[in-house]
């Protein structure tokens, strides 16, 4: 695998900055893209050092603690657009992220990959990141669409149905596009590392099923909780 010099990352960064400039110019939001890009750079540079330590741990509690922090952060970030109801909805978002993402992660790791030991950080943490991040995105889309539909006068059941469909658009598009439009990151990385494309494809199938399940389960759990809240509060 080619080691990327940091200076070469300036090229894709320039394109990302162009996108951020368009975002600011067209939307008027002068904060979001710059904060997002800055956090991405800082977080990834930091996580490289942190993971180097965590991957050497022999304690299950450390790995489970990392997964718990990831899920707590994902639940909060999922409600970024729902500032007025964020605290009230946070438990529901956690139910979706932890329940949906956690179940999908458990099936993928403990029933399919079966790492030794079962809490192997090099397996659980990267896959946990995929499961929780996709669950987070699904909850975020579901929340935004559900409350928009409620403001438009839709009843809770109809709002739930429309929000669920919208929440699964990215995951569903991924199923349609994979292998034709895109060769996903995991599969690409394995191929670059010299793994047989046939073996890499199996891993990618596992990841795609995990991602789709995490998204669908998380959105369903969140929306059912939100629907019950809407019925009780008439919101």
mmCIF file of C-alpha atoms in Angstrom:
data_model
loop_
_atom_site.group_PDB
_atom_site.id
_atom_site.type_symbol
_atom_site.label_atom_id
_atom_site.label_comp_id
_atom_site.label_asym_id
_atom_site.label_seq_id
_atom_site.Cartn_x
_atom_site.Cartn_y
_atom_site.Cartn_z
ATOM 1 C CA UNK A 1 0.000 0.000 0.000
ATOM 2 C CA UNK A 2 1.280 3.480 -0.907
ATOM 3 C CA UNK A 3 2.177 5.672 2.061
ATOM 4 C CA UNK A 4 0.647 9.095 1.479
ATOM 5 C CA UNK A 5 2.893 12.079 2.308
ATOM 6 C CA UNK A 6 0.953 14.721 4.229
ATOM 7 C CA UNK A 7 1.795 17.394 1.651
ATOM 8 C CA UNK A 8 -0.111 15.486 -1.053
ATOM 9 C CA UNK A 9 -3.288 15.790 0.966
ATOM 10 C CA UNK A 10 -3.262 19.485 0.103
ATOM 11 C CA UNK A 11 -4.640 18.632 -3.350
ATOM 12 C CA UNK A 12 -7.926 17.037 -2.185
ATOM 13 C CA UNK A 13 -8.086 19.619 0.602
ATOM 14 C CA UNK A 14 -8.133 22.354 -2.051
ATOM 15 C CA UNK A 15 -11.183 20.743 -3.660
ATOM 16 C CA UNK A 16 -12.903 20.422 -0.289
ATOM 17 C CA UNK A 17 -12.246 24.107 0.391
ATOM 18 C CA UNK A 18 -13.817 24.959 -2.972
ATOM 19 C CA UNK A 19 -16.938 23.023 -1.969
ATOM 20 C CA UNK A 20 -16.973 24.818 1.391
ATOM 21 C CA UNK A 21 -16.728 28.190 -0.380
ATOM 22 C CA UNK A 22 -19.710 27.303 -2.593
ATOM 23 C CA UNK A 23 -21.648 26.171 0.473
ATOM 24 C CA UNK A 24 -21.029 29.483 2.237
ATOM 25 C CA UNK A 25 -21.742 31.565 -0.873
ATOM 26 C CA UNK A 26 -24.995 29.841 -1.752
ATOM 27 C CA UNK A 27 -26.447 29.047 1.675
ATOM 28 C CA UNK A 28 -25.186 31.983 3.711
ATOM 29 C CA UNK A 29 -24.043 29.586 6.447
ATOM 30 C CA UNK A 30 -20.537 30.812 7.200
ATOM 31 C CA UNK A 31 -19.802 28.355 9.990
ATOM 32 C CA UNK A 32 -20.773 24.761 9.229
ATOM 33 C CA UNK A 33 -18.313 23.749 6.456
ATOM 34 C CA UNK A 34 -15.263 25.300 8.114
ATOM 35 C CA UNK A 35 -16.051 23.777 11.494
ATOM 36 C CA UNK A 36 -16.780 20.400 9.885
ATOM 37 C CA UNK A 37 -13.536 20.348 7.892
ATOM 38 C CA UNK A 38 -11.465 21.537 10.852
ATOM 39 C CA UNK A 39 -12.973 18.914 13.149
ATOM 40 C CA UNK A 40 -12.445 16.181 10.570
ATOM 41 C CA UNK A 41 -8.752 17.018 10.219
ATOM 42 C CA UNK A 42 -8.154 17.328 13.965
ATOM 43 C CA UNK A 43 -10.171 14.234 14.850
ATOM 44 C CA UNK A 44 -8.551 11.963 12.274
ATOM 45 C CA UNK A 45 -5.029 13.109 13.082
ATOM 46 C CA UNK A 46 -5.739 12.524 16.773
ATOM 47 C CA UNK A 47 -7.514 9.202 16.307
ATOM 48 C CA UNK A 48 -4.492 7.774 14.515
ATOM 49 C CA UNK A 49 -2.452 8.148 17.704
ATOM 50 C CA UNK A 50 -5.277 6.987 19.964
ATOM 51 C CA UNK A 51 -6.021 3.859 17.935
ATOM 52 C CA UNK A 52 -2.364 2.895 17.936
ATOM 53 C CA UNK A 53 -2.707 2.549 21.725
ATOM 54 C CA UNK A 54 -6.206 1.060 21.810
ATOM 55 C CA UNK A 55 -5.387 -1.640 19.255
ATOM 56 C CA UNK A 56 -2.785 -2.973 21.691
ATOM 57 C CA UNK A 57 -5.148 -3.205 24.657
ATOM 58 C CA UNK A 58 -5.975 -6.533 26.253
ATOM 59 C CA UNK A 59 -8.986 -5.248 28.182
ATOM 60 C CA UNK A 60 -12.537 -5.662 26.900
ATOM 61 C CA UNK A 61 -13.677 -2.735 29.065
ATOM 62 C CA UNK A 62 -11.467 -0.342 27.093
ATOM 63 C CA UNK A 63 -12.949 -1.440 23.766
ATOM 64 C CA UNK A 64 -16.525 -1.321 25.081
ATOM 65 C CA UNK A 65 -15.822 2.099 26.565
ATOM 66 C CA UNK A 66 -14.665 3.410 23.200
ATOM 67 C CA UNK A 67 -17.779 2.004 21.513
ATOM 68 C CA UNK A 68 -19.950 3.619 24.187
ATOM 69 C CA UNK A 69 -18.325 7.017 23.623
ATOM 70 C CA UNK A 70 -18.793 6.642 19.876
ATOM 71 C CA UNK A 71 -22.490 5.854 20.273
ATOM 72 C CA UNK A 72 -23.071 8.712 22.748
ATOM 73 C CA UNK A 73 -21.454 11.181 20.356
ATOM 74 C CA UNK A 74 -23.340 9.758 17.367
ATOM 75 C CA UNK A 75 -26.681 10.154 19.125
ATOM 76 C CA UNK A 76 -25.957 13.801 19.896
ATOM 77 C CA UNK A 77 -24.640 14.651 16.435
ATOM 78 C CA UNK A 78 -27.667 12.967 14.817
ATOM 79 C CA UNK A 79 -29.885 15.697 16.278
ATOM 80 C CA UNK A 80 -27.750 18.592 15.075
ATOM 81 C CA UNK A 81 -30.638 20.072 13.052
ATOM 82 C CA UNK A 82 -33.214 19.682 15.854
ATOM 83 C CA UNK A 83 -31.836 22.293 18.241
ATOM 84 C CA UNK A 84 -35.139 23.081 19.997
ATOM 85 C CA UNK A 85 -35.938 19.455 20.823
ATOM 86 C CA UNK A 86 -32.392 18.127 21.038
ATOM 87 C CA UNK A 87 -32.294 17.268 24.727
ATOM 88 C CA UNK A 88 -35.782 15.789 24.673
ATOM 89 C CA UNK A 89 -35.022 13.640 21.615
ATOM 90 C CA UNK A 90 -31.541 12.566 22.694
ATOM 91 C CA UNK A 91 -32.704 9.413 24.536
ATOM 92 C CA UNK A 92 -34.635 8.375 21.421
ATOM 93 C CA UNK A 93 -31.594 8.980 19.227
ATOM 94 C CA UNK A 94 -29.506 6.843 21.578
ATOM 95 C CA UNK A 95 -32.079 4.066 21.386
ATOM 96 C CA UNK A 96 -31.735 4.124 17.609
ATOM 97 C CA UNK A 97 -27.947 4.399 17.435
ATOM 98 C CA UNK A 98 -27.169 1.922 20.207
ATOM 99 C CA UNK A 99 -30.013 -0.465 19.418
ATOM 100 C CA UNK A 100 -29.761 -0.444 15.631
ATOM 101 C CA UNK A 101 -26.033 0.105 15.226
ATOM 102 C CA UNK A 102 -25.135 -2.128 18.151
ATOM 103 C CA UNK A 103 -27.269 -5.044 16.980
ATOM 104 C CA UNK A 104 -25.901 -4.842 13.434
ATOM 105 C CA UNK A 105 -22.345 -4.652 14.802
ATOM 106 C CA UNK A 106 -22.872 -7.617 17.128
ATOM 107 C CA UNK A 107 -24.201 -9.819 14.321
ATOM 108 C CA UNK A 108 -21.380 -8.841 11.943
ATOM 109 C CA UNK A 109 -18.588 -9.396 14.464
ATOM 110 C CA UNK A 110 -19.768 -12.128 16.818
ATOM 111 C CA UNK A 111 -21.723 -14.321 14.384
ATOM 112 C CA UNK A 112 -19.816 -13.765 11.128
ATOM 113 C CA UNK A 113 -16.218 -12.679 11.770
ATOM 114 C CA UNK A 114 -15.860 -14.277 15.238
ATOM 115 C CA UNK A 115 -12.629 -12.477 16.209
ATOM 116 C CA UNK A 116 -10.320 -13.911 18.857
ATOM 117 C CA UNK A 117 -10.635 -12.443 21.404
ATOM 118 C CA UNK A 118 -14.268 -11.472 20.900
ATOM 119 C CA UNK A 119 -13.515 -7.829 21.776
ATOM 120 C CA UNK A 120 -10.615 -7.517 19.305
ATOM 121 C CA UNK A 121 -10.253 -3.706 18.972
ATOM 122 C CA UNK A 122 -8.938 -3.874 15.410
ATOM 123 C CA UNK A 123 -12.260 -5.473 14.412
ATOM 124 C CA UNK A 124 -14.875 -3.958 16.711
ATOM 125 C CA UNK A 125 -13.795 -0.330 16.611
ATOM 126 C CA UNK A 126 -13.539 0.188 12.810
ATOM 127 C CA UNK A 127 -16.754 -1.739 12.172
ATOM 128 C CA UNK A 128 -18.394 -0.021 15.127
ATOM 129 C CA UNK A 129 -17.538 3.304 13.537
ATOM 130 C CA UNK A 130 -19.259 2.234 10.322
ATOM 131 C CA UNK A 131 -22.342 0.912 12.105
ATOM 132 C CA UNK A 132 -22.786 3.871 14.454
ATOM 133 C CA UNK A 133 -22.070 6.527 11.826
ATOM 134 C CA UNK A 134 -24.644 5.109 9.435
ATOM 135 C CA UNK A 135 -27.152 4.705 12.245
ATOM 136 C CA UNK A 136 -26.448 8.329 13.161
ATOM 137 C CA UNK A 137 -27.083 9.563 9.616
ATOM 138 C CA UNK A 138 -30.305 7.580 9.368
ATOM 139 C CA UNK A 139 -31.584 9.000 12.665
ATOM 140 C CA UNK A 140 -30.613 12.507 11.576
ATOM 141 C CA UNK A 141 -32.519 12.229 8.294
ATOM 142 C CA UNK A 142 -35.459 10.584 10.028
ATOM 143 C CA UNK A 143 -35.696 13.308 12.667
ATOM 144 C CA UNK A 144 -35.520 16.166 10.193
ATOM 145 C CA UNK A 145 -38.111 14.659 7.850
ATOM 146 C CA UNK A 146 -40.479 13.493 10.600
ATOM 147 C CA UNK A 147 -40.782 16.888 12.255
ATOM 148 C CA UNK A 148 -40.963 18.683 8.930
ATOM 149 C CA UNK A 149 -43.880 16.477 7.938
ATOM 150 C CA UNK A 150 -45.522 17.114 11.314
ATOM 151 C CA UNK A 151 -45.193 20.855 10.785
ATOM 152 C CA UNK A 152 -46.851 20.362 7.400
ATOM 153 C CA UNK A 153 -49.821 18.797 9.154
ATOM 154 C CA UNK A 154 -49.197 15.096 8.515
ATOM 155 C CA UNK A 155 -50.457 12.690 11.161
ATOM 156 C CA UNK A 156 -47.744 10.795 13.112
ATOM 157 C CA UNK A 157 -48.152 7.528 11.201
ATOM 158 C CA UNK A 158 -47.870 9.205 7.798
ATOM 159 C CA UNK A 159 -44.959 11.343 8.963
ATOM 160 C CA UNK A 160 -43.213 8.228 10.257
ATOM 161 C CA UNK A 161 -43.645 6.419 6.927
ATOM 162 C CA UNK A 162 -42.303 9.329 4.871
ATOM 163 C CA UNK A 163 -39.422 9.921 7.273
ATOM 164 C CA UNK A 164 -38.408 6.251 7.264
ATOM 165 C CA UNK A 165 -38.315 6.173 3.473
ATOM 166 C CA UNK A 166 -36.174 9.312 3.393
ATOM 167 C CA UNK A 167 -33.834 8.032 6.105
ATOM 168 C CA UNK A 168 -33.007 4.917 4.092
ATOM 169 C CA UNK A 169 -32.255 6.717 0.801
ATOM 170 C CA UNK A 170 -28.437 6.819 1.326
ATOM 171 C CA UNK A 171 -28.203 3.184 2.445
ATOM 172 C CA UNK A 172 -30.509 2.013 -0.346
ATOM 173 C CA UNK A 173 -28.592 4.003 -2.960
ATOM 174 C CA UNK A 174 -25.438 2.350 -1.659
ATOM 175 C CA UNK A 175 -26.913 -1.097 -2.305
ATOM 176 C CA UNK A 176 -27.831 -0.152 -5.866
ATOM 177 C CA UNK A 177 -24.508 1.527 -6.658
ATOM 178 C CA UNK A 178 -21.950 -0.757 -5.030
ATOM 179 C CA UNK A 179 -19.872 -2.675 -7.556
ATOM 180 C CA UNK A 180 -21.278 -0.686 -10.486
ATOM 181 C CA UNK A 181 -20.908 2.991 -9.645
ATOM 182 C CA UNK A 182 -18.556 2.599 -6.721
ATOM 183 C CA UNK A 183 -16.012 0.232 -5.234
ATOM 184 C CA UNK A 184 -16.292 1.066 -1.510
ATOM 185 C CA UNK A 185 -13.427 2.063 0.735
ATOM 186 C CA UNK A 186 -13.040 -1.201 2.614
ATOM 187 C CA UNK A 187 -12.866 -3.265 -0.547
ATOM 188 C CA UNK A 188 -10.537 -0.763 -2.208
ATOM 189 C CA UNK A 189 -8.228 -0.761 0.796
ATOM 190 C CA UNK A 190 -8.063 -4.542 0.917
ATOM 191 C CA UNK A 191 -7.344 -4.797 -2.799
ATOM 192 C CA UNK A 192 -4.588 -2.172 -2.488
ATOM 193 C CA UNK A 193 -3.176 -4.225 0.385
ATOM 194 C CA UNK A 194 -2.985 -7.299 -1.860
ATOM 195 C CA UNK A 195 -6.103 -9.192 -0.734
ATOM 196 C CA UNK A 196 -7.897 -11.216 -3.411
ATOM 197 C CA UNK A 197 -10.849 -9.258 -4.885
ATOM 198 C CA UNK A 198 -13.073 -12.295 -4.239
ATOM 199 C CA UNK A 199 -12.241 -12.248 -0.518
ATOM 200 C CA UNK A 200 -12.513 -8.450 -0.415
ATOM 201 C CA UNK A 201 -15.974 -8.716 -1.976
ATOM 202 C CA UNK A 202 -17.165 -10.978 0.856
ATOM 203 C CA UNK A 203 -16.034 -8.476 3.452
ATOM 204 C CA UNK A 204 -17.734 -5.679 1.547
ATOM 205 C CA UNK A 205 -20.993 -7.651 1.397
ATOM 206 C CA UNK A 206 -20.804 -8.034 5.162
ATOM 207 C CA UNK A 207 -20.236 -4.299 5.584
ATOM 208 C CA UNK A 208 -23.055 -3.330 3.218
ATOM 209 C CA UNK A 209 -25.512 -5.601 5.032
ATOM 210 C CA UNK A 210 -24.361 -4.214 8.374
ATOM 211 C CA UNK A 211 -24.699 -0.628 7.189
ATOM 212 C CA UNK A 212 -28.160 -1.170 5.718
ATOM 213 C CA UNK A 213 -29.354 -2.985 8.840
ATOM 214 C CA UNK A 214 -27.881 -0.392 11.195
ATOM 215 C CA UNK A 215 -29.534 2.431 9.248
ATOM 216 C CA UNK A 216 -32.916 0.751 9.011
ATOM 217 C CA UNK A 217 -33.047 -0.460 12.597
ATOM 218 C CA UNK A 218 -31.853 2.852 14.032
ATOM 219 C CA UNK A 219 -34.329 4.907 12.005
ATOM 220 C CA UNK A 220 -37.204 2.558 12.884
ATOM 221 C CA UNK A 221 -36.445 2.638 16.611
ATOM 222 C CA UNK A 222 -36.086 6.417 16.655
ATOM 223 C CA UNK A 223 -39.196 7.074 14.582
ATOM 224 C CA UNK A 224 -41.404 4.818 16.662
ATOM 225 C CA UNK A 225 -40.272 6.654 19.799
ATOM 226 C CA UNK A 226 -40.797 10.018 18.081
ATOM 227 C CA UNK A 227 -44.255 8.946 16.893
ATOM 228 C CA UNK A 228 -45.286 8.013 20.413
ATOM 229 C CA UNK A 229 -43.984 11.338 21.675
ATOM 230 C CA UNK A 230 -45.931 13.178 18.967
ATOM 231 C CA UNK A 231 -49.120 11.364 19.886
ATOM 232 C CA UNK A 232 -48.694 12.082 23.588
ATOM 233 C CA UNK A 233 -47.572 15.708 23.190
ATOM 234 C CA UNK A 234 -49.593 16.543 20.069
ATOM 235 C CA UNK A 235 -46.389 17.878 18.448
#
